[in-house]
PDB file of C-alpha atoms and ligand atoms in Angstrom:
ATOM      1  CA  UNK A  90     158.297  24.856  81.937  1.00 61.00           C
ATOM      2  CA  UNK A  91     161.616  26.171  80.388  1.00 70.00           C
ATOM      3  CA  UNK A  92     162.847  25.014  77.004  1.00 83.00           C
ATOM      4  CA  UNK A  93     166.044  22.653  77.777  1.00 87.00           C
ATOM      5  CA  UNK A  94     167.658  23.688  74.616  1.00 92.00           C
ATOM      6  CA  UNK A  95     167.630  27.265  75.565  1.00 94.00           C
ATOM      7  CA  UNK A  96     169.123  27.047  78.799  1.00 94.00           C
ATOM      8  CA  UNK A  97     172.482  27.751  80.557  1.00 94.00           C
ATOM      9  CA  UNK A  98     173.384  26.317  83.813  1.00 94.00           C
ATOM     10  CA  UNK A  99     175.282  28.921  85.906  1.00 96.00           C
ATOM     11  CA  UNK A 100     176.838  29.320  89.486  1.00 97.00           C
ATOM     12  CA  UNK A 101     177.432  32.491  91.387  1.00 97.00           C
ATOM     13  CA  UNK A 102     180.981  32.510  93.246  1.00 95.00           C
ATOM     14  CA  UNK A 103     182.045  35.246  95.374  1.00 95.00           C
ATOM     15  CA  UNK A 104     179.982  37.528  93.584  1.00 95.00           C
ATOM     16  CA  UNK A 105     180.999  36.368  89.880  1.00 97.00           C
ATOM     17  CA  UNK A 106     178.801  34.561  87.613  1.00 97.00           C
ATOM     18  CA  UNK A 107     180.049  31.376  86.031  1.00 97.00           C
ATOM     19  CA  UNK A 108     179.044  28.790  83.460  1.00 95.00           C
ATOM     20  CA  UNK A 109     180.437  25.491  84.081  1.00 93.00           C
ATOM     21  CA  UNK A 110     181.250  24.976  80.433  1.00 93.00           C
ATOM     22  CA  UNK A 111     180.715  27.398  77.259  1.00 95.00           C
ATOM     23  CA  UNK A 112     178.153  25.866  74.877  1.00 93.00           C
ATOM     24  CA  UNK A 113     179.901  27.244  71.812  1.00 94.00           C
ATOM     25  CA  UNK A 114     183.666  26.445  72.230  1.00 96.00           C
ATOM     26  CA  UNK A 115     183.570  24.024  75.402  1.00 95.00           C
ATOM     27  CA  UNK A 116     185.808  26.230  77.563  1.00 97.00           C
ATOM     28  CA  UNK A 117     185.518  25.463  81.436  1.00 97.00           C
ATOM     29  CA  UNK A 118     184.527  27.428  84.216  1.00 96.00           C
ATOM     30  CA  UNK A 119     183.838  30.750  82.091  1.00 97.00           C
ATOM     31  CA  UNK A 120     183.489  33.973  84.078  1.00 98.00           C
ATOM     32  CA  UNK A 121     180.587  35.758  82.313  1.00 97.00           C
ATOM     33  CA  UNK A 122     180.533  39.534  82.045  1.00 96.00           C
ATOM     34  CA  UNK A 123     177.373  39.794  84.270  1.00 95.00           C
ATOM     35  CA  UNK A 124     176.815  40.668  87.569  1.00 96.00           C
ATOM     36  CA  UNK A 125     174.372  38.827  89.976  1.00 95.00           C
ATOM     37  CA  UNK A 126     172.198  41.673  90.295  1.00 95.00           C
ATOM     38  CA  UNK A 127     171.781  41.211  86.493  1.00 96.00           C
ATOM     39  CA  UNK A 128     170.356  37.817  87.125  1.00 96.00           C
ATOM     40  CA  UNK A 129     167.489  39.674  88.880  1.00 95.00           C
ATOM     41  CA  UNK A 130     166.875  42.175  86.190  1.00 96.00           C
ATOM     42  CA  UNK A 131     166.688  39.631  83.570  1.00 96.00           C
ATOM     43  CA  UNK A 132     164.123  37.957  85.792  1.00 95.00           C
ATOM     44  CA  UNK A 133     162.216  41.219  85.949  1.00 95.00           C
ATOM     45  CA  UNK A 134     162.085  41.474  82.235  1.00 94.00           C
ATOM     46  CA  UNK A 135     165.106  43.186  81.322  1.00 96.00           C
ATOM     47  CA  UNK A 136     166.951  41.598  78.333  1.00 96.00           C
ATOM     48  CA  UNK A 137     171.089  41.166  78.540  1.00 97.00           C
ATOM     49  CA  UNK A 138     173.481  40.714  75.565  1.00 97.00           C
ATOM     50  CA  UNK A 139     175.941  38.216  76.805  1.00 96.00           C
ATOM     51  CA  UNK A 140     179.090  37.773  75.187  1.00 97.00           C
ATOM     52  CA  UNK A 141     181.187  34.876  75.815  1.00 97.00           C
ATOM     53  CA  UNK A 142     184.733  36.012  76.752  1.00 97.00           C
ATOM     54  CA  UNK A 143     186.302  32.860  75.761  1.00 97.00           C
ATOM     55  CA  UNK A 144     185.096  32.923  71.965  1.00 97.00           C
ATOM     56  CA  UNK A 145     182.940  36.070  71.499  1.00 97.00           C
ATOM     57  CA  UNK A 146     179.791  34.115  70.680  1.00 96.00           C
ATOM     58  CA  UNK A 147     176.849  36.222  72.095  1.00 95.00           C
ATOM     59  CA  UNK A 148     173.491  35.256  73.164  1.00 96.00           C
ATOM     60  CA  UNK A 149     170.747  37.350  74.785  1.00 97.00           C
ATOM     61  CA  UNK A 150     169.679  36.385  78.242  1.00 97.00           C
ATOM     62  CA  UNK A 151     165.880  37.057  78.450  1.00 96.00           C
ATOM     63  CA  UNK A 152     165.168  35.156  81.830  1.00 95.00           C
ATOM     64  CA  UNK A 153     166.767  33.436  84.786  1.00 95.00           C
ATOM     65  CA  UNK A 154     165.814  31.097  87.609  1.00 93.00           C
ATOM     66  CA  UNK A 155     168.133  29.745  90.530  1.00 93.00           C
ATOM     67  CA  UNK A 156     170.095  27.557  88.454  1.00 94.00           C
ATOM     68  CA  UNK A 157     169.623  28.579  84.407  1.00 95.00           C
ATOM     69  CA  UNK A 158     169.856  31.188  82.165  1.00 95.00           C
ATOM     70  CA  UNK A 159     167.200  31.352  79.446  1.00 95.00           C
ATOM     71  CA  UNK A 160     168.407  32.837  76.214  1.00 95.00           C
ATOM     72  CA  UNK A 161     166.424  33.508  73.216  1.00 94.00           C
ATOM     73  CA  UNK A 162     168.180  31.009  70.935  1.00 92.00           C
ATOM     74  CA  UNK A 163     168.899  27.175  70.760  1.00 91.00           C
ATOM     75  CA  UNK A 164     172.312  26.599  72.452  1.00 88.00           C
ATOM     76  CA  UNK A 165     172.533  23.199  73.489  1.00 75.00           C
ATOM     77  CA  UNK A 166     174.324  20.929  71.345  1.00 64.00           C
TER      78      UNK A 166
HETATM   79 ZN1   ZN B 348     183.192  29.817  74.380  1.00 63.44          ZN
END
């Protein structure tokens, strides 16, 4: 069971990874500097430092599933 506070729902659209809203600044439809292939590599245990282009806050993604990224910190407000 994934801890809800550490999850971030994402969408893949035309090969780009988006979040519906930034958990830090609230920007909508933020394009993440992350490739769909990296969703797979974090699933296989490779960590990914993610810097939000909207506000430059950063999180480390440690896992993913079909719908969510799992980070190493509480990000939900
Ligand atoms: Zn932001």
